[in-house]
Coordinates of C-alpha atoms in Angstrom, one line a residue:
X23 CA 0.0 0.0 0.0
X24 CA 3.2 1.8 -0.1
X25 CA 3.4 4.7 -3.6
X26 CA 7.1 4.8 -2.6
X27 CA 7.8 1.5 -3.0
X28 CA 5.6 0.9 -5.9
X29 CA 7.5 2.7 -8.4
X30 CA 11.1 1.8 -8.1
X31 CA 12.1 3.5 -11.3
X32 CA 12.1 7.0 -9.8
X33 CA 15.9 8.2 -9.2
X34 CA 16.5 9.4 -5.5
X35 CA 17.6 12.6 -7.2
X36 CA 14.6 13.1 -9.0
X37 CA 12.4 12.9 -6.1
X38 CA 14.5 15.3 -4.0
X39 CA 14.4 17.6 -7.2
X40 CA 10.7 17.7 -7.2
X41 CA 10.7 18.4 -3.7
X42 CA 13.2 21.1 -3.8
X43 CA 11.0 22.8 -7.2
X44 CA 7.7 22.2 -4.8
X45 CA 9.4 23.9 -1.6
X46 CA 10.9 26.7 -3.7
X47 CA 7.5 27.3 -5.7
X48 CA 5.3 27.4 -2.2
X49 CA 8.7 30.1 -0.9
X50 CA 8.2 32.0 -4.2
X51 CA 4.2 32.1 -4.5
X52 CA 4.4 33.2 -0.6
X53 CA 6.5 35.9 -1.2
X54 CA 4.3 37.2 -4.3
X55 CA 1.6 36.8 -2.4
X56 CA 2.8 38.6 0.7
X57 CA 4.1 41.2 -2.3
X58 CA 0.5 41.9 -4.0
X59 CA -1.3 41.5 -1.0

């Protein structure tokens, strides 16, 4: 019941990647946000 383990094909990297691109995009839209509003 696992997603993790259910797709071994994704690179360590990659997933650290998309976590770093989600972190920065929810640090960037915040501080537009905060900007405009």
């Amino acid at each position: 019941m696992t997603d993790s383990s259910a797709e071994p094909k994704a690179a360590p990297g990659l997933e650290r990647a998309i976590g770093l691109g989600t972190a920065i995009a929810l640090i960037v839209g915040s501080t537009i946000g905060s900007g405009i509003f």
